[in-house]
Amino acid sequence: ETTGRGAAVVYLESAPRQAFADLPAGHARMDQRDEQFVPHILAITVGTRVDFPNNDTKFHNVFSLSPIKTFDLGRYPVGHFKSVVFDKPGIVPVSCDIHAHMRAYILVFSHPFFAVTDGDGLYAIAGVPAGPYTIVAWSEWAPPDSRQVTITSGSVTDADFRLGRPR
């Protein structure tokens, strides 16, 4: 679980047709702890239900004004949670109406070929069928960067990105 603000999401810009056939609805969580969302960046597939548990000592009000998914969960105390199903692909900034410094991002994909970088900036996207792709790296603190890659069956393909420094 990558919780830091230095995380990035690396993903295929488009996926092969067969990737859409069996896209399972997932279940994820974005916790509220110490006036932070954990993880700070969450990558999910379309149809995933995300729980927003409050494990803080304060009330929170989780919301987003994103055209991808607009919601306002209202204020709720520690020990409670509310959920949202994300039904369209895109980037959804998440905030707390009570604590303006609380921000996070949910990236929603219509295919399973994405990964969140770990604390060392490393990632792996498994199971990508052979073929040419555009791979993109996204972070909140730098413009997206992309590379053309060709995946060959049974091998590992490297794609390195330099996105700048986290704030």
mmCIF file with all atom_site columns, C-alpha atoms in Angstrom:
data_model
loop_
_atom_site.group_PDB
_atom_site.id
_atom_site.type_symbol
_atom_site.label_atom_id
_atom_site.label_alt_id
_atom_site.label_comp_id
_atom_site.label_asym_id
_atom_site.label_entity_id
_atom_site.label_seq_id
_atom_site.pdbx_PDB_ins_code
_atom_site.Cartn_x
_atom_site.Cartn_y
_atom_site.Cartn_z
_atom_site.occupancy
_atom_site.B_iso_or_equiv
_atom_site.pdbx_formal_charge
_atom_site.auth_seq_id
_atom_site.auth_comp_id
_atom_site.auth_asym_id
_atom_site.auth_atom_id
_atom_site.pdbx_PDB_model_num
ATOM 1   C CA . GLU A 1 1   ? 0.000   0.000   0.000   1.00 0.00 ? 1   GLU A CA 1
ATOM 2   C CA . THR A 1 2   ? 1.544   3.262   -1.108  1.00 0.00 ? 2   THR A CA 1
ATOM 3   C CA . THR A 1 3   ? 0.402   6.041   1.180   1.00 0.00 ? 3   THR A CA 1
ATOM 4   C CA . GLY A 1 4   ? 2.835   8.844   0.408   1.00 0.00 ? 4   GLY A CA 1
ATOM 5   C CA . ARG A 1 5   ? 2.347   11.906  -1.712  1.00 0.00 ? 5   ARG A CA 1
ATOM 6   C CA . GLY A 1 6   ? 5.239   10.806  -3.941  1.00 0.00 ? 6   GLY A CA 1
ATOM 7   C CA . ALA A 1 7   ? 3.259   7.956   -5.490  1.00 0.00 ? 7   ALA A CA 1
ATOM 8   C CA . ALA A 1 8   ? 2.460   7.846   -9.195  1.00 0.00 ? 8   ALA A CA 1
ATOM 9   C CA . VAL A 1 9   ? 0.158   5.671   -11.277 1.00 0.00 ? 9   VAL A CA 1
ATOM 10  C CA . VAL A 1 10  ? 1.518   3.992   -14.390 1.00 0.00 ? 10  VAL A CA 1
ATOM 11  C CA . TYR A 1 11  ? -1.012  2.634   -16.876 1.00 0.00 ? 11  TYR A CA 1
ATOM 12  C CA . LEU A 1 12  ? -1.672  1.610   -20.455 1.00 0.00 ? 12  LEU A CA 1
ATOM 13  C CA . GLU A 1 13  ? -3.374  4.411   -22.353 1.00 0.00 ? 13  GLU A CA 1
ATOM 14  C CA . SER A 1 14  ? -5.641  1.861   -24.019 1.00 0.00 ? 14  SER A CA 1
ATOM 15  C CA . ALA A 1 15  ? -5.977  -1.861  -23.518 1.00 0.00 ? 15  ALA A CA 1
ATOM 16  C CA . PRO A 1 16  ? -6.520  -4.788  -25.867 1.00 0.00 ? 16  PRO A CA 1
ATOM 17  C CA . ARG A 1 17  ? -10.168 -5.627  -26.503 1.00 0.00 ? 17  ARG A CA 1
ATOM 18  C CA . GLN A 1 18  ? -10.071 -8.861  -24.471 1.00 0.00 ? 18  GLN A CA 1
ATOM 19  C CA . ALA A 1 19  ? -9.134  -6.876  -21.345 1.00 0.00 ? 19  ALA A CA 1
ATOM 20  C CA . PHE A 1 20  ? -12.671 -5.485  -21.126 1.00 0.00 ? 20  PHE A CA 1
ATOM 21  C CA . ALA A 1 21  ? -14.500 -8.822  -21.241 1.00 0.00 ? 21  ALA A CA 1
ATOM 22  C CA . ASP A 1 22  ? -13.984 -9.967  -17.647 1.00 0.00 ? 22  ASP A CA 1
ATOM 23  C CA . LEU A 1 23  ? -13.462 -6.773  -15.686 1.00 0.00 ? 23  LEU A CA 1
ATOM 24  C CA . PRO A 1 24  ? -14.553 -7.772  -12.169 1.00 0.00 ? 24  PRO A CA 1
ATOM 25  C CA . ALA A 1 25  ? -16.160 -5.226  -9.855  1.00 0.00 ? 25  ALA A CA 1
ATOM 26  C CA . GLY A 1 26  ? -13.704 -4.618  -7.052  1.00 0.00 ? 26  GLY A CA 1
ATOM 27  C CA . HIS A 1 27  ? -13.843 -3.472  -3.459  1.00 0.00 ? 27  HIS A CA 1
ATOM 28  C CA . ALA A 1 28  ? -11.274 -1.034  -2.045  1.00 0.00 ? 28  ALA A CA 1
ATOM 29  C CA . ARG A 1 29  ? -10.883 1.385   0.824   1.00 0.00 ? 29  ARG A CA 1
ATOM 30  C CA . MET A 1 30  ? -9.551  4.871   1.380   1.00 0.00 ? 30  MET A CA 1
ATOM 31  C CA . ASP A 1 31  ? -9.100  5.325   5.109   1.00 0.00 ? 31  ASP A CA 1
ATOM 32  C CA . GLN A 1 32  ? -9.181  8.581   7.064   1.00 0.00 ? 32  GLN A CA 1
ATOM 33  C CA . ARG A 1 33  ? -6.370  8.624   9.620   1.00 0.00 ? 33  ARG A CA 1
ATOM 34  C CA . ASP A 1 34  ? -4.500  11.498  11.287  1.00 0.00 ? 34  ASP A CA 1
ATOM 35  C CA . GLU A 1 35  ? -6.334  13.986  9.032   1.00 0.00 ? 35  GLU A CA 1
ATOM 36  C CA . GLN A 1 36  ? -5.064  12.184  5.907   1.00 0.00 ? 36  GLN A CA 1
ATOM 37  C CA . PHE A 1 37  ? -6.539  9.897   3.299   1.00 0.00 ? 37  PHE A CA 1
ATOM 38  C CA . VAL A 1 38  ? -4.740  6.546   3.204   1.00 0.00 ? 38  VAL A CA 1
ATOM 39  C CA . PRO A 1 39  ? -3.783  5.692   0.551   1.00 0.00 ? 39  PRO A CA 1
ATOM 40  C CA . HIS A 1 40  ? -3.243  9.144   -0.897  1.00 0.00 ? 40  HIS A CA 1
ATOM 41  C CA . ILE A 1 41  ? -3.556  7.732   -4.429  1.00 0.00 ? 41  ILE A CA 1
ATOM 42  C CA . LEU A 1 42  ? -5.867  4.813   -5.176  1.00 0.00 ? 42  LEU A CA 1
ATOM 43  C CA . ALA A 1 43  ? -6.121  3.117   -8.590  1.00 0.00 ? 43  ALA A CA 1
ATOM 44  C CA . ILE A 1 44  ? -9.217  0.985   -9.272  1.00 0.00 ? 44  ILE A CA 1
ATOM 45  C CA . THR A 1 45  ? -11.320 -0.442  -12.095 1.00 0.00 ? 45  THR A CA 1
ATOM 46  C CA . VAL A 1 46  ? -14.768 0.772   -13.148 1.00 0.00 ? 46  VAL A CA 1
ATOM 47  C CA . GLY A 1 47  ? -17.482 -0.700  -10.934 1.00 0.00 ? 47  GLY A CA 1
ATOM 48  C CA . THR A 1 48  ? -15.326 -0.794  -7.803  1.00 0.00 ? 48  THR A CA 1
ATOM 49  C CA . ARG A 1 49  ? -16.958 0.089   -4.488  1.00 0.00 ? 49  ARG A CA 1
ATOM 50  C CA . VAL A 1 50  ? -14.671 2.201   -2.294  1.00 0.00 ? 50  VAL A CA 1
ATOM 51  C CA . ASP A 1 51  ? -15.287 2.340   1.462   1.00 0.00 ? 51  ASP A CA 1
ATOM 52  C CA . PHE A 1 52  ? -14.288 5.537   3.265   1.00 0.00 ? 52  PHE A CA 1
ATOM 53  C CA . PRO A 1 53  ? -13.907 4.500   6.931   1.00 0.00 ? 53  PRO A CA 1
ATOM 54  C CA . ASN A 1 54  ? -13.253 7.163   9.538   1.00 0.00 ? 54  ASN A CA 1
ATOM 55  C CA . ASN A 1 55  ? -10.474 5.866   11.789  1.00 0.00 ? 55  ASN A CA 1
ATOM 56  C CA . ASP A 1 56  ? -9.572  9.315   13.026  1.00 0.00 ? 56  ASP A CA 1
ATOM 57  C CA . THR A 1 57  ? -10.437 11.072  16.274  1.00 0.00 ? 57  THR A CA 1
ATOM 58  C CA . LYS A 1 58  ? -12.372 13.769  14.382  1.00 0.00 ? 58  LYS A CA 1
ATOM 59  C CA . PHE A 1 59  ? -15.446 13.986  12.188  1.00 0.00 ? 59  PHE A CA 1
ATOM 60  C CA . HIS A 1 60  ? -14.820 14.057  8.423   1.00 0.00 ? 60  HIS A CA 1
ATOM 61  C CA . ASN A 1 61  ? -16.916 14.852  5.353   1.00 0.00 ? 61  ASN A CA 1
ATOM 62  C CA . VAL A 1 62  ? -15.573 13.120  2.239   1.00 0.00 ? 62  VAL A CA 1
ATOM 63  C CA . PHE A 1 63  ? -16.605 14.636  -1.090  1.00 0.00 ? 63  PHE A CA 1
ATOM 64  C CA . SER A 1 64  ? -15.667 15.142  -4.737  1.00 0.00 ? 64  SER A CA 1
ATOM 65  C CA . LEU A 1 65  ? -16.854 17.689  -7.295  1.00 0.00 ? 65  LEU A CA 1
ATOM 66  C CA . SER A 1 66  ? -15.316 15.706  -10.166 1.00 0.00 ? 66  SER A CA 1
ATOM 67  C CA . PRO A 1 67  ? -17.487 15.309  -13.274 1.00 0.00 ? 67  PRO A CA 1
ATOM 68  C CA . ILE A 1 68  ? -16.320 11.664  -13.289 1.00 0.00 ? 68  ILE A CA 1
ATOM 69  C CA . LYS A 1 69  ? -17.972 11.043  -9.896  1.00 0.00 ? 69  LYS A CA 1
ATOM 70  C CA . THR A 1 70  ? -19.580 13.782  -7.824  1.00 0.00 ? 70  THR A CA 1
ATOM 71  C CA . PHE A 1 71  ? -20.472 12.808  -4.258  1.00 0.00 ? 71  PHE A CA 1
ATOM 72  C CA . ASP A 1 72  ? -20.782 14.203  -0.734  1.00 0.00 ? 72  ASP A CA 1
ATOM 73  C CA . LEU A 1 73  ? -20.860 11.645  2.083   1.00 0.00 ? 73  LEU A CA 1
ATOM 74  C CA . GLY A 1 74  ? -21.789 14.107  4.835   1.00 0.00 ? 74  GLY A CA 1
ATOM 75  C CA . ARG A 1 75  ? -20.167 14.299  8.244   1.00 0.00 ? 75  ARG A CA 1
ATOM 76  C CA . TYR A 1 76  ? -19.554 11.087  10.141  1.00 0.00 ? 76  TYR A CA 1
ATOM 77  C CA . PRO A 1 77  ? -17.594 10.128  13.262  1.00 0.00 ? 77  PRO A CA 1
ATOM 78  C CA . VAL A 1 78  ? -14.866 7.628   14.063  1.00 0.00 ? 78  VAL A CA 1
ATOM 79  C CA . GLY A 1 79  ? -15.883 4.003   13.650  1.00 0.00 ? 79  GLY A CA 1
ATOM 80  C CA . HIS A 1 80  ? -18.299 4.688   10.781  1.00 0.00 ? 80  HIS A CA 1
ATOM 81  C CA . PHE A 1 81  ? -17.849 4.379   7.037   1.00 0.00 ? 81  PHE A CA 1
ATOM 82  C CA . LYS A 1 82  ? -19.681 5.219   3.856   1.00 0.00 ? 82  LYS A CA 1
ATOM 83  C CA . SER A 1 83  ? -19.151 3.841   0.348   1.00 0.00 ? 83  SER A CA 1
ATOM 84  C CA . VAL A 1 84  ? -19.198 5.037   -3.259  1.00 0.00 ? 84  VAL A CA 1
ATOM 85  C CA . VAL A 1 85  ? -19.268 2.970   -6.471  1.00 0.00 ? 85  VAL A CA 1
ATOM 86  C CA . PHE A 1 86  ? -17.109 4.450   -9.240  1.00 0.00 ? 86  PHE A CA 1
ATOM 87  C CA . ASP A 1 87  ? -18.824 3.765   -12.565 1.00 0.00 ? 87  ASP A CA 1
ATOM 88  C CA . LYS A 1 88  ? -16.855 5.863   -15.083 1.00 0.00 ? 88  LYS A CA 1
ATOM 89  C CA . PRO A 1 89  ? -13.135 5.980   -15.898 1.00 0.00 ? 89  PRO A CA 1
ATOM 90  C CA . GLY A 1 90  ? -11.138 9.096   -15.049 1.00 0.00 ? 90  GLY A CA 1
ATOM 91  C CA . ILE A 1 91  ? -9.427  10.969  -12.221 1.00 0.00 ? 91  ILE A CA 1
ATOM 92  C CA . VAL A 1 92  ? -11.463 11.798  -9.118  1.00 0.00 ? 92  VAL A CA 1
ATOM 93  C CA . PRO A 1 93  ? -9.932  14.270  -6.639  1.00 0.00 ? 93  PRO A CA 1
ATOM 94  C CA . VAL A 1 94  ? -11.234 13.597  -3.113  1.00 0.00 ? 94  VAL A CA 1
ATOM 95  C CA . SER A 1 95  ? -11.382 16.143  -0.282  1.00 0.00 ? 95  SER A CA 1
ATOM 96  C CA . CYS A 1 96  ? -12.713 16.654  3.229   1.00 0.00 ? 96  CYS A CA 1
ATOM 97  C CA . ASP A 1 97  ? -15.128 19.546  3.697   1.00 0.00 ? 97  ASP A CA 1
ATOM 98  C CA . ILE A 1 98  ? -13.967 20.009  7.299   1.00 0.00 ? 98  ILE A CA 1
ATOM 99  C CA . HIS A 1 99  ? -10.175 19.751  6.773   1.00 0.00 ? 99  HIS A CA 1
ATOM 100 C CA . ALA A 1 100 ? -9.083  21.643  3.655   1.00 0.00 ? 100 ALA A CA 1
ATOM 101 C CA . HIS A 1 101 ? -5.579  20.086  3.672   1.00 0.00 ? 101 HIS A CA 1
ATOM 102 C CA . MET A 1 102 ? -7.032  16.572  3.243   1.00 0.00 ? 102 MET A CA 1
ATOM 103 C CA . ARG A 1 103 ? -6.784  15.653  -0.444  1.00 0.00 ? 103 ARG A CA 1
ATOM 104 C CA . ALA A 1 104 ? -6.410  12.406  -2.304  1.00 0.00 ? 104 ALA A CA 1
ATOM 105 C CA . TYR A 1 105 ? -6.936  11.000  -5.798  1.00 0.00 ? 105 TYR A CA 1
ATOM 106 C CA . ILE A 1 106 ? -8.797  8.005   -7.153  1.00 0.00 ? 106 ILE A CA 1
ATOM 107 C CA . LEU A 1 107 ? -7.885  6.948   -10.694 1.00 0.00 ? 107 LEU A CA 1
ATOM 108 C CA . VAL A 1 108 ? -10.594 4.799   -12.256 1.00 0.00 ? 108 VAL A CA 1
ATOM 109 C CA . PHE A 1 109 ? -9.697  2.575   -15.222 1.00 0.00 ? 109 PHE A CA 1
ATOM 110 C CA . SER A 1 110 ? -11.784 0.615   -17.707 1.00 0.00 ? 110 SER A CA 1
ATOM 111 C CA . HIS A 1 111 ? -9.060  -2.065  -17.896 1.00 0.00 ? 111 HIS A CA 1
ATOM 112 C CA . PRO A 1 112 ? -6.802  -3.853  -15.390 1.00 0.00 ? 112 PRO A CA 1
ATOM 113 C CA . PHE A 1 113 ? -3.422  -2.701  -16.744 1.00 0.00 ? 113 PHE A CA 1
ATOM 114 C CA . PHE A 1 114 ? -2.197  -0.163  -14.191 1.00 0.00 ? 114 PHE A CA 1
ATOM 115 C CA . ALA A 1 115 ? -0.034  0.009   -11.071 1.00 0.00 ? 115 ALA A CA 1
ATOM 116 C CA . VAL A 1 116 ? 0.695   2.452   -8.251  1.00 0.00 ? 116 VAL A CA 1
ATOM 117 C CA . THR A 1 117 ? 4.406   2.992   -7.672  1.00 0.00 ? 117 THR A CA 1
ATOM 118 C CA . ASP A 1 118 ? 5.923   1.824   -4.412  1.00 0.00 ? 118 ASP A CA 1
ATOM 119 C CA . GLY A 1 119 ? 8.023   3.889   -2.009  1.00 0.00 ? 119 GLY A CA 1
ATOM 120 C CA . ASP A 1 120 ? 11.039  3.527   -4.320  1.00 0.00 ? 120 ASP A CA 1
ATOM 121 C CA . GLY A 1 121 ? 9.092   4.604   -7.405  1.00 0.00 ? 121 GLY A CA 1
ATOM 122 C CA . LEU A 1 122 ? 8.974   1.059   -8.807  1.00 0.00 ? 122 LEU A CA 1
ATOM 123 C CA . TYR A 1 123 ? 5.981   -0.579  -10.446 1.00 0.00 ? 123 TYR A CA 1
ATOM 124 C CA . ALA A 1 124 ? 4.979   -3.704  -12.337 1.00 0.00 ? 124 ALA A CA 1
ATOM 125 C CA . ILE A 1 125 ? 1.971   -4.258  -14.595 1.00 0.00 ? 125 ILE A CA 1
ATOM 126 C CA . ALA A 1 126 ? 1.422   -7.989  -14.977 1.00 0.00 ? 126 ALA A CA 1
ATOM 127 C CA . GLY A 1 127 ? -0.408  -9.942  -17.651 1.00 0.00 ? 127 GLY A CA 1
ATOM 128 C CA . VAL A 1 128 ? -0.226  -7.442  -20.487 1.00 0.00 ? 128 VAL A CA 1
ATOM 129 C CA . PRO A 1 129 ? -0.798  -9.248  -23.825 1.00 0.00 ? 129 PRO A CA 1
ATOM 130 C CA . ALA A 1 130 ? 1.935   -8.927  -26.451 1.00 0.00 ? 130 ALA A CA 1
ATOM 131 C CA . GLY A 1 131 ? 1.684   -5.861  -28.675 1.00 0.00 ? 131 GLY A CA 1
ATOM 132 C CA . PRO A 1 132 ? 2.498   -2.156  -29.004 1.00 0.00 ? 132 PRO A CA 1
ATOM 133 C CA . TYR A 1 133 ? 1.192   0.220   -26.322 1.00 0.00 ? 133 TYR A CA 1
ATOM 134 C CA . THR A 1 134 ? 1.444   3.741   -25.006 1.00 0.00 ? 134 THR A CA 1
ATOM 135 C CA . ILE A 1 135 ? 2.257   3.626   -21.301 1.00 0.00 ? 135 ILE A CA 1
ATOM 136 C CA . VAL A 1 136 ? 1.570   6.722   -19.189 1.00 0.00 ? 136 VAL A CA 1
ATOM 137 C CA . ALA A 1 137 ? 2.860   7.855   -15.789 1.00 0.00 ? 137 ALA A CA 1
ATOM 138 C CA . TRP A 1 138 ? 0.559   10.177  -13.820 1.00 0.00 ? 138 TRP A CA 1
ATOM 139 C CA . SER A 1 139 ? 1.238   12.028  -10.574 1.00 0.00 ? 139 SER A CA 1
ATOM 140 C CA . GLU A 1 140 ? -0.413  14.953  -8.857  1.00 0.00 ? 140 GLU A CA 1
ATOM 141 C CA . TRP A 1 141 ? 2.766   17.029  -8.982  1.00 0.00 ? 141 TRP A CA 1
ATOM 142 C CA . ALA A 1 142 ? 3.919   16.731  -12.606 1.00 0.00 ? 142 ALA A CA 1
ATOM 143 C CA . PRO A 1 143 ? 2.383   16.614  -16.086 1.00 0.00 ? 143 PRO A CA 1
ATOM 144 C CA . PRO A 1 144 ? 1.668   13.074  -17.329 1.00 0.00 ? 144 PRO A CA 1
ATOM 145 C CA . ASP A 1 145 ? 4.530   11.476  -19.235 1.00 0.00 ? 145 ASP A CA 1
ATOM 146 C CA . SER A 1 146 ? 4.187   8.728   -21.841 1.00 0.00 ? 146 SER A CA 1
ATOM 147 C CA . ARG A 1 147 ? 6.334   6.184   -23.682 1.00 0.00 ? 147 ARG A CA 1
ATOM 148 C CA . GLN A 1 148 ? 5.775   3.836   -26.587 1.00 0.00 ? 148 GLN A CA 1
ATOM 149 C CA . VAL A 1 149 ? 6.547   0.232   -25.652 1.00 0.00 ? 149 VAL A CA 1
ATOM 150 C CA . THR A 1 150 ? 6.243   -3.113  -27.382 1.00 0.00 ? 150 THR A CA 1
ATOM 151 C CA . ILE A 1 151 ? 5.441   -6.031  -25.128 1.00 0.00 ? 151 ILE A CA 1
ATOM 152 C CA . THR A 1 152 ? 6.701   -9.420  -26.278 1.00 0.00 ? 152 THR A CA 1
ATOM 153 C CA . SER A 1 153 ? 5.323   -12.687 -24.962 1.00 0.00 ? 153 SER A CA 1
ATOM 154 C CA . GLY A 1 154 ? 7.207   -14.191 -22.021 1.00 0.00 ? 154 GLY A CA 1
ATOM 155 C CA . SER A 1 155 ? 9.518   -11.246 -21.394 1.00 0.00 ? 155 SER A CA 1
ATOM 156 C CA . VAL A 1 156 ? 9.846   -8.197  -19.143 1.00 0.00 ? 156 VAL A CA 1
ATOM 157 C CA . THR A 1 157 ? 9.717   -4.740  -20.720 1.00 0.00 ? 157 THR A CA 1
ATOM 158 C CA . ASP A 1 158 ? 11.175  -1.738  -18.898 1.00 0.00 ? 158 ASP A CA 1
ATOM 159 C CA . ALA A 1 159 ? 9.705   1.761   -19.112 1.00 0.00 ? 159 ALA A CA 1
ATOM 160 C CA . ASP A 1 160 ? 11.327  4.405   -16.911 1.00 0.00 ? 160 ASP A CA 1
ATOM 161 C CA . PHE A 1 161 ? 9.869   7.840   -16.189 1.00 0.00 ? 161 PHE A CA 1
ATOM 162 C CA . ARG A 1 162 ? 11.271  10.984  -14.587 1.00 0.00 ? 162 ARG A CA 1
ATOM 163 C CA . LEU A 1 163 ? 8.349   12.977  -13.208 1.00 0.00 ? 163 LEU A CA 1
ATOM 164 C CA . GLY A 1 164 ? 10.153  15.496  -11.048 1.00 0.00 ? 164 GLY A CA 1
ATOM 165 C CA . ARG A 1 165 ? 10.112  15.820  -7.296  1.00 0.00 ? 165 ARG A CA 1
ATOM 166 C CA . PRO A 1 166 ? 7.159   15.490  -4.946  1.00 0.00 ? 166 PRO A CA 1
ATOM 167 C CA . ARG A 1 167 ? 6.200   18.679  -3.146  1.00 0.00 ? 167 ARG A CA 1
#
